[in-house]
Amino acid sequence: MCYIAASIFFVFGLKMLSSPATARRGNLISSIGMLIAVVTALTAMSEIKWVWIIAAAVIGSSVGASAARLIKMTSMPQMVGLFNGFGGLASLLVGFSEFHFKWAAVETIHTFTMLAIFLTVLAGAVTFSGSLVAYGKLSGTLSGKPLLYKGRNIINTALLAVIVALGIFFCTRQINQLEGAAVAGVYILLAGIVILALVLGILTTIGIGGADMPVIICLLNSYSGLAACAAGFVINNNVLIVSGSLVGASGFILTNIMCKAMNRSLANVLFSGFGSAALTKESVYEGQVKPVNVQDAYLILEAARNVVFVPGYGMAVAQAQHVVRELGDLLTENGADVKYCIHPVAGRMPGHMNVLLAEANVQYEQLIEPQDVNPSMEIVDVAVVIGANDVVNPAARQDQNSPLWGMPIINVDRARTCIVLKRSLNPGFAGVDNPLFFKDNTRMLFGDAKKSVSALVAEFKQ
Ligand code: NAP
């Protein structure tokens, strides 16, 4: 009954996460479900050594809580990536240790359980090593560009085929039919599968980069759920099966949403190595950059009747969300209609900008979807781009050779005036130059976004 209650909490919690208005409550409800599930699972286990459980819980909770408190908001995406990886590692360890205990006890392991063990270690290892690569790319330790080499799709497919073949061999082993070295050989076989799966996780993730990273993060999240689901079958725990499949399915739905946001198919993201080309300077530098100072930017905004803010990763770096909301409120007081438009892949993790604007208490009614604002962008007086770059890059619409080609963007270049707040003309995550900065109707307000917006707020208050 407790497991059913926990599952209901998960489902309702997840449902609530799909709207910013109910997301916080959804998070809380899912957490309560997880608490019920953990307490029930622990009390249901008869031969439990509490001292280990408590020691592990204390160590894990203190590391997790202090990491969550100390982490900078801008490092959140890589931390989430790491959490995915640890989820995969946990499943991998559960699969391996269950095999060890059953095998050491010379128990006959049902073929279905052997299959579940194989799938657990496979999905767990791919998630773990893939997430470490994603962590490296997001934190800048590894290059964000896709690492491509000839025949990589063939190598990856061949590696997967070898793992599956070894997996079939593994699933058909039974201890009572084996003797001596053959018994130990199955351990080595499973360890070999783990090593090859770790390599597969690395090889499939290093080939993805540029603007495609959000897709792979969601996919790894989905894999971690599948690994947990398979681990549920290994240890016969229903609530782990339910929660793992919920994570797997919702991660996959999110992957699909991200693919749609990039106007790409999943196969295209995984196999094409798109995002590696770079625009030539000549194709971009048409027109002139028009820097603007705070006073002139203030005059433009003061006269505006409708304003759309487009936040991006730079807003997270500058921690400008609170002053942006303050500026939005001042503009509203000044009679302007103010909206905030968030691109699905803005920032460095799904929902990154939603979290920041929610933290600054921006009203949900003021959020507008790109597809709703784009058709009427021509009548927007001022689009204010706060540290966004790739998600407003018109090359995605205009230049077939651009690595961003085909990605739906927020068409701020079509607004009557576009003010871009950033520190330089440097490209964004995808490493692609941006023709927006050279458009006639674009004004560049150079500097840290928080400082620039604070100065605008001060002008309004004078
Ligand atoms: P972006 O293209 O990475 O551009 C961010 C811009 O912010 C930079 O060009 C930078 O320019 C500026 N910036 C940095 N610090 C700043 C500061 N203190 N003040 C003002 N500006 C600052 O960001 P985006 O437009 O949000 O696009 C997101 C990109 O990340 C996409 O390519 C997406 O595919 C990728 N990505 C997304 C996710 C996800 O899940 N959302 C995950 C991984 C990757 P300056 O240096 O000139 O200031």
Short mmCIF file of C-alpha atoms and ligand atoms in Angstrom, two decimals:
data_model
loop_
_atom_site.label_atom_id
_atom_site.label_comp_id
_atom_site.label_asym_id
_atom_site.label_seq_id
_atom_site.Cartn_x
_atom_site.Cartn_y
_atom_site.Cartn_z
CA MET A 1 0.00 0.00 0.00
CA CYS A 2 2.89 2.34 0.84
CA TYR A 3 4.52 1.63 -2.54
CA ILE A 4 1.23 2.42 -4.30
CA ALA A 5 0.94 5.65 -2.29
CA ALA A 6 4.54 6.58 -3.20
CA SER A 7 3.86 5.87 -6.91
CA ILE A 8 0.75 8.07 -6.83
CA PHE A 9 2.82 10.88 -5.28
CA PHE A 10 5.40 10.46 -8.09
CA VAL A 11 2.79 10.61 -10.86
CA PHE A 12 1.01 13.67 -9.43
CA GLY A 13 4.33 15.35 -8.64
CA LEU A 14 5.55 14.83 -12.21
CA LYS A 15 2.29 16.13 -13.63
CA MET A 16 2.64 19.30 -11.54
CA LEU A 17 6.23 19.79 -12.74
CA SER A 18 4.92 20.44 -16.24
CA SER A 19 3.70 23.95 -15.35
CA PRO A 20 5.82 26.68 -13.69
CA ALA A 21 2.84 27.63 -11.50
CA THR A 22 2.69 24.20 -9.82
CA ALA A 23 6.29 23.02 -10.25
CA ARG A 24 7.49 23.79 -6.72
CA ARG A 25 4.60 21.90 -5.15
CA GLY A 26 5.18 19.06 -7.63
CA ASN A 27 8.79 18.83 -6.53
CA LEU A 28 7.74 18.67 -2.88
CA ILE A 29 5.07 16.03 -3.53
CA SER A 30 7.53 13.84 -5.48
CA SER A 31 10.06 14.20 -2.65
CA ILE A 32 7.47 13.06 -0.10
CA GLY A 33 6.74 10.07 -2.37
CA MET A 34 10.46 9.25 -2.43
CA LEU A 35 10.68 9.50 1.37
CA ILE A 36 7.73 7.07 1.73
CA ALA A 37 9.37 4.71 -0.80
CA VAL A 38 12.78 4.74 0.94
CA VAL A 39 11.40 4.28 4.47
CA THR A 40 9.09 1.48 3.29
CA ALA A 41 11.86 -0.29 1.38
CA LEU A 42 14.19 -0.16 4.37
CA THR A 43 11.65 -1.35 6.92
CA ALA A 44 10.51 -4.14 4.57
CA MET A 45 14.02 -5.59 4.42
CA SER A 46 14.36 -8.20 7.12
CA GLU A 47 18.12 -8.73 7.36
CA ILE A 48 19.10 -5.12 7.37
CA LYS A 49 22.26 -3.88 9.09
CA TRP A 50 21.06 -0.45 10.18
CA VAL A 51 24.51 0.78 11.10
CA TRP A 52 25.59 0.66 7.42
CA ILE A 53 22.38 2.27 6.20
CA ILE A 54 22.60 5.11 8.71
CA ALA A 55 26.33 5.67 8.12
CA ALA A 56 25.82 5.77 4.32
CA ALA A 57 22.78 8.05 4.66
CA VAL A 58 24.67 10.48 6.91
CA ILE A 59 27.72 10.59 4.60
CA GLY A 60 25.63 10.82 1.41
CA SER A 61 23.25 13.45 2.80
CA SER A 62 26.04 15.66 4.12
CA VAL A 63 27.97 15.51 0.82
CA GLY A 64 24.76 16.14 -1.18
CA ALA A 65 23.46 18.93 1.08
CA SER A 66 26.78 20.79 1.27
CA ALA A 67 27.34 20.41 -2.51
CA ALA A 68 23.85 21.77 -3.17
CA ARG A 69 24.42 24.72 -0.82
CA LEU A 70 27.92 25.58 -2.03
CA ILE A 71 27.36 25.12 -5.76
CA LYS A 72 27.15 28.29 -7.79
CA MET A 73 23.93 28.69 -9.78
CA THR A 74 25.98 28.72 -12.99
CA SER A 75 27.47 25.32 -12.13
CA MET A 76 24.03 23.79 -11.56
CA PRO A 77 23.80 22.14 -15.03
CA GLN A 78 27.01 20.16 -14.55
CA MET A 79 25.90 19.20 -11.04
CA VAL A 80 22.62 17.85 -12.46
CA GLY A 81 24.68 15.99 -15.07
CA LEU A 82 26.79 14.48 -12.30
CA PHE A 83 23.67 13.44 -10.35
CA ASN A 84 22.46 11.56 -13.43
CA GLY A 85 25.82 9.82 -13.58
CA PHE A 86 25.69 8.82 -9.90
CA GLY A 87 22.18 7.41 -10.46
CA GLY A 88 23.64 5.23 -13.21
CA LEU A 89 26.60 4.23 -11.02
CA ALA A 90 24.27 3.26 -8.16
CA SER A 91 22.25 0.97 -10.47
CA LEU A 92 25.45 -0.51 -11.88
CA LEU A 93 26.69 -1.34 -8.36
CA VAL A 94 23.32 -2.82 -7.36
CA GLY A 95 23.33 -5.05 -10.46
CA PHE A 96 26.91 -6.19 -9.93
CA SER A 97 26.56 -6.85 -6.18
CA GLU A 98 23.29 -8.76 -6.59
CA PHE A 99 25.03 -10.98 -9.13
CA HIS A 100 27.97 -11.43 -6.76
CA PHE A 101 25.82 -12.43 -3.75
CA LYS A 102 23.65 -14.85 -5.70
CA TRP A 103 26.63 -16.34 -7.57
CA ALA A 104 28.73 -16.63 -4.38
CA ALA A 105 25.80 -18.40 -2.67
CA VAL A 106 25.78 -20.86 -5.61
CA GLU A 107 22.16 -19.99 -6.23
CA THR A 108 20.55 -20.72 -9.55
CA ILE A 109 19.78 -17.32 -11.05
CA HIS A 110 16.72 -17.23 -13.29
CA THR A 111 17.53 -16.21 -16.89
CA PHE A 112 15.15 -13.25 -16.52
CA THR A 113 17.14 -12.00 -13.51
CA MET A 114 20.40 -12.51 -15.43
CA LEU A 115 18.90 -10.40 -18.24
CA ALA A 116 17.85 -7.72 -15.73
CA ILE A 117 21.40 -7.73 -14.27
CA PHE A 118 22.89 -7.36 -17.75
CA LEU A 119 20.55 -4.46 -18.65
CA THR A 120 21.20 -2.77 -15.28
CA VAL A 121 24.98 -2.79 -15.64
CA LEU A 122 24.78 -1.83 -19.34
CA ALA A 123 22.44 1.16 -18.83
CA GLY A 124 24.17 2.11 -15.55
CA ALA A 125 27.67 2.11 -17.06
CA VAL A 126 26.64 4.02 -20.21
CA THR A 127 24.85 6.62 -18.06
CA PHE A 128 27.80 6.96 -15.69
CA SER A 129 30.59 7.46 -18.22
CA GLY A 130 28.37 9.47 -20.61
CA SER A 131 27.38 11.81 -17.76
CA LEU A 132 31.02 12.32 -16.78
CA VAL A 133 31.76 13.42 -20.37
CA ALA A 134 28.68 15.70 -20.33
CA TYR A 135 29.92 17.11 -16.99
CA GLY A 136 33.32 17.81 -18.56
CA LYS A 137 31.76 19.56 -21.55
CA LEU A 138 29.37 21.66 -19.45
CA SER A 139 32.03 22.67 -16.94
CA GLY A 140 34.50 23.57 -19.71
CA THR A 141 37.02 20.88 -18.64
CA LEU A 142 36.46 19.26 -22.05
CA SER A 143 35.87 21.09 -25.31
CA GLY A 144 32.17 21.73 -26.00
CA LYS A 145 32.71 20.84 -29.67
CA PRO A 146 31.80 17.34 -30.91
CA LEU A 147 34.87 15.12 -31.25
CA LEU A 148 34.45 13.45 -34.60
CA TYR A 149 36.53 10.78 -36.25
CA LYS A 150 36.04 8.63 -39.33
CA GLY A 151 33.78 5.62 -38.95
CA ARG A 152 32.62 6.54 -35.42
CA ASN A 153 29.03 5.39 -36.04
CA ILE A 154 30.31 2.02 -37.29
CA ILE A 155 32.63 1.67 -34.29
CA ASN A 156 29.85 2.55 -31.84
CA THR A 157 27.39 0.14 -33.50
CA ALA A 158 30.01 -2.65 -33.55
CA LEU A 159 30.78 -2.03 -29.87
CA LEU A 160 27.08 -2.24 -28.99
CA ALA A 161 26.78 -5.47 -31.02
CA VAL A 162 29.73 -7.02 -29.12
CA ILE A 163 28.17 -6.00 -25.77
CA VAL A 164 24.80 -7.52 -26.76
CA ALA A 165 26.51 -10.76 -27.91
CA LEU A 166 28.43 -10.98 -24.60
CA GLY A 167 25.16 -10.19 -22.79
CA ILE A 168 23.35 -13.11 -24.46
CA PHE A 169 26.23 -15.42 -23.51
CA PHE A 170 26.13 -14.08 -19.94
CA CYS A 171 22.35 -14.53 -19.57
CA THR A 172 22.55 -18.19 -20.55
CA ARG A 173 25.18 -19.13 -17.90
CA GLN A 174 24.02 -21.12 -14.86
CA ILE A 175 26.33 -21.80 -11.94
CA ASN A 176 25.21 -25.40 -11.38
CA GLN A 177 26.30 -26.24 -14.92
CA LEU A 178 29.75 -24.71 -14.53
CA GLU A 179 32.91 -25.78 -12.78
CA GLY A 180 36.19 -24.27 -11.54
CA ALA A 181 37.58 -21.56 -13.77
CA ALA A 182 34.31 -21.26 -15.71
CA VAL A 183 32.56 -20.01 -12.54
CA ALA A 184 35.10 -17.21 -12.12
CA GLY A 185 34.98 -16.61 -15.89
CA VAL A 186 31.40 -15.32 -15.64
CA TYR A 187 32.59 -12.61 -13.21
CA ILE A 188 35.20 -11.56 -15.75
CA LEU A 189 32.55 -11.64 -18.47
CA LEU A 190 30.31 -9.26 -16.50
CA ALA A 191 33.27 -7.01 -15.65
CA GLY A 192 34.17 -6.98 -19.38
CA ILE A 193 30.60 -5.95 -20.26
CA VAL A 194 30.84 -3.11 -17.72
CA ILE A 195 34.15 -1.85 -19.18
CA LEU A 196 32.86 -1.98 -22.77
CA ALA A 197 29.64 -0.21 -21.71
CA LEU A 198 31.71 2.52 -20.01
CA VAL A 199 33.66 2.97 -23.27
CA LEU A 200 30.38 3.07 -25.24
CA GLY A 201 29.05 5.83 -22.95
CA ILE A 202 32.19 7.90 -23.57
CA LEU A 203 32.27 7.35 -27.33
CA THR A 204 28.60 8.18 -27.88
CA THR A 205 28.77 11.38 -25.81
CA ILE A 206 32.04 12.87 -27.07
CA GLY A 207 30.61 12.93 -30.59
CA ILE A 208 27.87 15.33 -29.50
CA GLY A 209 28.48 18.95 -28.74
CA GLY A 210 27.66 22.52 -29.58
CA ALA A 211 23.99 23.35 -29.31
CA ASP A 212 23.02 19.66 -29.08
CA MET A 213 24.10 19.15 -25.45
CA PRO A 214 20.58 19.68 -23.99
CA VAL A 215 19.36 16.66 -25.95
CA ILE A 216 22.09 14.38 -24.62
CA ILE A 217 21.57 15.58 -21.03
CA CYS A 218 17.87 14.63 -21.24
CA LEU A 219 18.75 11.31 -22.86
CA LEU A 220 21.27 10.45 -20.13
CA ASN A 221 18.60 11.34 -17.59
CA SER A 222 16.28 8.90 -19.33
CA TYR A 223 18.99 6.18 -19.33
CA SER A 224 19.52 6.63 -15.58
CA GLY A 225 15.78 5.93 -15.14
CA LEU A 226 15.98 2.82 -17.31
CA ALA A 227 18.98 1.59 -15.30
CA ALA A 228 17.04 2.10 -12.04
CA CYS A 229 14.00 0.33 -13.54
CA ALA A 230 16.13 -2.68 -14.52
CA ALA A 231 17.71 -2.65 -11.02
CA GLY A 232 14.14 -2.82 -9.64
CA PHE A 233 13.68 -6.13 -11.50
CA VAL A 234 17.01 -7.40 -10.16
CA ILE A 235 16.13 -6.80 -6.50
CA ASN A 236 12.37 -7.33 -6.97
CA ASN A 237 11.43 -3.87 -5.80
CA ASN A 238 8.19 -2.61 -7.35
CA VAL A 239 8.57 1.04 -6.41
CA LEU A 240 12.03 1.16 -8.02
CA ILE A 241 10.54 -0.29 -11.21
CA VAL A 242 7.78 2.35 -11.15
CA SER A 243 10.04 5.32 -10.34
CA GLY A 244 12.72 4.16 -12.80
CA SER A 245 10.24 3.83 -15.64
CA LEU A 246 8.73 7.23 -14.80
CA VAL A 247 12.20 8.83 -15.00
CA GLY A 248 12.99 6.87 -18.18
CA ALA A 249 9.73 7.86 -19.88
CA SER A 250 9.71 11.50 -18.79
CA GLY A 251 13.40 11.84 -19.71
CA PHE A 252 12.56 10.52 -23.14
CA ILE A 253 9.64 12.92 -23.53
CA LEU A 254 11.98 15.79 -22.52
CA THR A 255 14.52 14.54 -25.08
CA ASN A 256 11.79 14.75 -27.70
CA ILE A 257 10.84 18.28 -26.62
CA MET A 258 14.50 19.33 -26.85
CA CYS A 259 14.82 17.75 -30.33
CA LYS A 260 11.73 19.69 -31.43
CA ALA A 261 13.24 22.87 -29.96
CA MET A 262 16.30 22.27 -32.14
CA ASN A 263 14.16 21.16 -35.13
CA ARG A 264 16.15 17.92 -35.30
CA SER A 265 15.44 14.23 -35.07
CA LEU A 266 17.07 12.22 -32.28
CA ALA A 267 18.93 10.11 -34.87
CA ASN A 268 20.28 13.29 -36.42
CA VAL A 269 21.56 14.55 -33.06
CA LEU A 270 23.11 11.19 -32.14
CA PHE A 271 24.73 10.28 -35.43
CA SER A 272 25.33 13.38 -37.54
CA GLY A 273 27.94 15.19 -35.44
CA PHE A 274 26.18 18.38 -36.45
CA GLY A 275 27.41 21.52 -34.71
CA SER A 276 31.07 21.10 -35.56
CA ALA A 277 31.32 23.59 -38.38
CA ALA A 278 32.05 27.24 -37.72
CA LEU A 279 30.80 30.23 -39.61
CA THR A 280 33.36 32.21 -41.53
CA LYS A 281 33.75 35.77 -40.32
CA GLU A 282 32.98 37.06 -43.85
CA SER A 283 29.54 35.47 -43.82
CA VAL A 284 28.70 37.27 -40.61
CA TYR A 285 30.30 40.66 -40.50
CA GLU A 286 27.91 42.59 -42.72
CA GLY A 287 26.78 45.90 -41.29
CA GLN A 288 28.17 47.71 -38.28
CA VAL A 289 28.03 47.17 -34.58
CA LYS A 290 26.17 50.01 -32.88
CA PRO A 291 27.13 50.25 -29.22
CA VAL A 292 24.72 52.13 -26.99
CA ASN A 293 25.24 53.61 -23.54
CA VAL A 294 22.92 53.23 -20.56
CA GLN A 295 21.31 56.68 -20.99
CA ASP A 296 20.41 56.05 -24.65
CA ALA A 297 19.17 52.53 -23.85
CA TYR A 298 17.01 54.08 -21.11
CA LEU A 299 15.51 56.58 -23.58
CA ILE A 300 14.62 53.77 -26.00
CA LEU A 301 13.01 51.72 -23.22
CA GLU A 302 11.23 54.70 -21.69
CA ALA A 303 9.43 55.33 -24.98
CA ALA A 304 8.51 51.65 -25.52
CA ARG A 305 4.89 50.49 -25.27
CA ASN A 306 5.70 46.80 -25.37
CA VAL A 307 8.92 45.08 -24.34
CA VAL A 308 10.01 41.44 -24.56
CA PHE A 309 12.89 40.23 -22.39
CA VAL A 310 14.84 37.25 -23.74
CA PRO A 311 17.09 35.77 -21.06
CA GLY A 312 20.00 33.43 -21.79
CA TYR A 313 22.96 31.83 -20.11
CA GLY A 314 24.62 35.24 -19.50
CA MET A 315 21.75 36.19 -17.17
CA ALA A 316 22.63 33.15 -15.04
CA VAL A 317 26.34 34.09 -15.08
CA ALA A 318 25.60 37.66 -14.07
CA GLN A 319 22.86 36.61 -11.60
CA ALA A 320 20.82 39.41 -13.11
CA GLN A 321 17.35 37.86 -12.71
CA HIS A 322 16.28 40.03 -9.75
CA VAL A 323 17.27 43.35 -11.36
CA VAL A 324 15.70 42.20 -14.64
CA ARG A 325 12.40 41.67 -12.81
CA GLU A 326 12.81 45.09 -11.16
CA LEU A 327 13.36 46.68 -14.58
CA GLY A 328 10.33 44.81 -15.92
CA ASP A 329 8.19 46.15 -13.06
CA LEU A 330 9.41 49.72 -13.69
CA LEU A 331 8.59 49.39 -17.39
CA THR A 332 5.10 48.11 -16.50
CA GLU A 333 4.62 51.11 -14.17
CA ASN A 334 5.71 53.25 -17.10
CA GLY A 335 2.79 51.84 -19.11
CA ALA A 336 4.58 49.22 -21.18
CA ASP A 337 3.32 45.69 -21.76
CA VAL A 338 6.19 43.49 -20.52
CA LYS A 339 6.71 39.83 -21.43
CA TYR A 340 9.51 37.34 -20.85
CA CYS A 341 10.21 34.84 -23.60
CA ILE A 342 12.22 31.73 -22.73
CA HIS A 343 13.71 29.50 -25.41
CA PRO A 344 13.55 25.79 -24.43
CA VAL A 345 17.34 25.35 -24.74
CA ALA A 346 18.36 28.72 -23.24
CA GLY A 347 20.95 28.42 -20.47
CA ARG A 348 22.69 25.15 -19.72
CA MET A 349 19.95 22.84 -18.47
CA PRO A 350 16.29 22.31 -19.31
CA GLY A 351 14.21 24.90 -17.47
CA HIS A 352 17.32 26.91 -16.43
CA MET A 353 15.76 30.29 -17.22
CA ASN A 354 12.36 29.31 -15.78
CA VAL A 355 14.07 28.52 -12.46
CA LEU A 356 15.87 31.88 -12.39
CA LEU A 357 12.80 33.94 -13.30
CA ALA A 358 10.69 32.01 -10.78
CA GLU A 359 13.35 32.74 -8.13
CA ALA A 360 12.97 36.44 -8.97
CA ASN A 361 9.16 36.10 -8.67
CA VAL A 362 8.36 36.97 -12.27
CA GLN A 363 4.63 36.42 -12.77
CA TYR A 364 3.85 33.26 -14.75
CA GLU A 365 1.32 35.21 -16.83
CA GLN A 366 4.18 37.34 -18.13
CA LEU A 367 5.94 34.31 -19.65
CA ILE A 368 5.35 33.83 -23.35
CA GLU A 369 6.37 30.98 -25.65
CA PRO A 370 8.65 31.70 -28.66
CA GLN A 371 6.01 30.39 -31.09
CA ASP A 372 3.48 32.86 -29.63
CA VAL A 373 5.72 35.92 -29.76
CA ASN A 374 7.51 35.27 -33.08
CA PRO A 375 4.53 35.93 -35.40
CA SER A 376 4.03 39.39 -33.86
CA MET A 377 7.70 40.29 -33.34
CA GLU A 378 7.46 43.10 -35.96
CA ILE A 379 5.16 45.05 -33.63
CA VAL A 380 7.35 44.60 -30.52
CA ASP A 381 8.91 47.99 -29.71
CA VAL A 382 11.97 46.66 -27.90
CA ALA A 383 13.35 43.16 -27.49
CA VAL A 384 15.91 43.11 -24.66
CA VAL A 385 18.34 40.20 -24.93
CA ILE A 386 19.91 39.50 -21.53
CA GLY A 387 23.01 37.37 -22.06
CA ALA A 388 21.39 35.16 -24.72
CA ASN A 389 23.22 34.40 -27.94
CA ASP A 390 22.63 31.08 -29.75
CA VAL A 391 18.88 31.13 -29.12
CA VAL A 392 18.53 34.51 -30.90
CA ASN A 393 21.03 33.86 -33.71
CA PRO A 394 19.34 34.59 -37.09
CA ALA A 395 21.97 32.42 -38.82
CA ALA A 396 19.76 29.50 -37.73
CA ARG A 397 17.17 30.86 -40.16
CA GLN A 398 19.37 32.33 -42.86
CA ASP A 399 22.56 30.34 -43.27
CA GLN A 400 22.30 26.72 -44.40
CA ASN A 401 25.97 26.19 -43.53
CA SER A 402 25.49 27.33 -39.95
CA PRO A 403 25.77 24.65 -37.25
CA LEU A 404 22.57 26.16 -35.87
CA TRP A 405 20.70 25.89 -39.21
CA GLY A 406 17.08 24.82 -38.69
CA MET A 407 16.95 25.50 -34.94
CA PRO A 408 13.86 27.62 -34.25
CA ILE A 409 15.06 30.83 -32.58
CA ILE A 410 13.39 33.81 -30.96
CA ASN A 411 13.24 36.32 -33.81
CA VAL A 412 14.41 39.37 -31.85
CA ASP A 413 16.10 40.67 -35.02
CA ARG A 414 12.59 41.42 -36.34
CA ALA A 415 11.59 43.64 -33.41
CA ARG A 416 11.55 47.40 -34.03
CA THR A 417 14.61 47.73 -31.80
CA CYS A 418 16.70 45.03 -30.23
CA ILE A 419 19.02 45.80 -27.30
CA VAL A 420 21.59 43.09 -26.63
CA LEU A 421 23.26 43.02 -23.21
CA LYS A 422 26.54 41.12 -23.16
CA ARG A 423 30.18 41.80 -22.49
CA SER A 424 31.70 41.36 -25.94
CA LEU A 425 31.00 40.07 -29.45
CA ASN A 426 32.11 36.60 -28.38
CA PRO A 427 30.00 33.66 -29.53
CA GLY A 428 27.82 31.55 -27.22
CA PHE A 429 27.94 27.85 -26.33
CA ALA A 430 27.78 26.60 -29.93
CA GLY A 431 30.81 28.72 -30.87
CA VAL A 432 28.94 30.40 -33.72
CA ASP A 433 29.19 34.10 -34.57
CA ASN A 434 25.97 36.05 -34.46
CA PRO A 435 24.83 38.36 -37.32
CA LEU A 436 22.22 39.88 -34.95
CA PHE A 437 24.91 42.13 -33.47
CA PHE A 438 25.43 43.80 -36.86
CA LYS A 439 21.80 44.49 -37.76
CA ASP A 440 20.60 48.07 -38.29
CA ASN A 441 17.97 47.80 -35.55
CA THR A 442 20.32 46.22 -32.99
CA ARG A 443 21.99 48.21 -30.21
CA MET A 444 24.74 46.57 -28.17
CA LEU A 445 24.84 47.48 -24.47
CA PHE A 446 28.25 46.07 -23.58
CA GLY A 447 29.06 45.02 -20.01
CA ASP A 448 28.02 42.62 -17.30
CA ALA A 449 24.25 42.14 -17.57
CA LYS A 450 23.59 42.79 -13.87
CA LYS A 451 25.57 46.04 -13.88
CA SER A 452 23.90 47.23 -17.10
CA VAL A 453 20.37 46.40 -15.91
CA SER A 454 21.05 47.94 -12.47
CA ALA A 455 22.19 51.12 -14.21
CA LEU A 456 18.97 51.14 -16.29
CA VAL A 457 16.92 50.65 -13.12
CA ALA A 458 18.77 53.60 -11.54
CA GLU A 459 17.93 55.76 -14.61
CA PHE A 460 14.25 54.85 -14.32
CA LYS A 461 14.24 55.70 -10.62
CA GLN A 462 15.82 59.12 -11.11
P1 NAP B 1 24.80 31.18 -25.13
O1 NAP B 1 24.56 31.04 -26.58
O2 NAP B 1 25.72 30.23 -24.48
O3 NAP B 1 25.31 32.67 -24.90
C1 NAP B 1 25.47 33.20 -23.63
C2 NAP B 1 26.05 34.58 -23.77
O4 NAP B 1 26.03 35.16 -22.48
C3 NAP B 1 27.49 34.58 -24.24
O5 NAP B 1 27.58 34.90 -25.60
C4 NAP B 1 28.18 35.61 -23.33
O6 NAP B 1 28.70 36.67 -24.13
C5 NAP B 1 27.03 36.15 -22.48
N1 NAP B 1 27.44 36.37 -21.09
C6 NAP B 1 28.18 35.57 -20.31
N2 NAP B 1 28.36 36.14 -19.11
C7 NAP B 1 27.72 37.33 -19.14
C8 NAP B 1 27.54 38.37 -18.20
N3 NAP B 1 28.07 38.33 -16.96
N4 NAP B 1 26.80 39.45 -18.57
C9 NAP B 1 26.28 39.53 -19.81
N5 NAP B 1 26.42 38.56 -20.73
C10 NAP B 1 27.13 37.47 -20.40
O7 NAP B 1 23.43 31.13 -24.31
P2 NAP B 1 21.94 30.88 -24.78
O8 NAP B 1 21.53 31.87 -25.83
O9 NAP B 1 21.14 30.80 -23.52
O10 NAP B 1 21.98 29.49 -25.51
C11 NAP B 1 22.20 28.28 -24.79
C12 NAP B 1 23.22 27.44 -25.52
O11 NAP B 1 23.68 26.41 -24.63
C13 NAP B 1 22.61 26.74 -26.71
O12 NAP B 1 23.60 26.56 -27.70
C14 NAP B 1 22.20 25.39 -26.12
O13 NAP B 1 22.07 24.36 -27.07
C15 NAP B 1 23.36 25.13 -25.19
N6 NAP B 1 23.04 24.20 -24.07
C16 NAP B 1 21.83 24.26 -23.50
C17 NAP B 1 21.52 23.36 -22.49
C18 NAP B 1 20.12 23.34 -21.89
O14 NAP B 1 19.68 22.29 -21.45
N7 NAP B 1 19.43 24.47 -21.86
C19 NAP B 1 22.47 22.44 -22.04
C20 NAP B 1 23.74 22.45 -22.64
C21 NAP B 1 24.01 23.35 -23.67
P3 NAP B 1 29.93 37.54 -23.57
O15 NAP B 1 31.00 36.59 -23.21
O16 NAP B 1 30.26 38.45 -24.72
O17 NAP B 1 29.42 38.29 -22.40
#
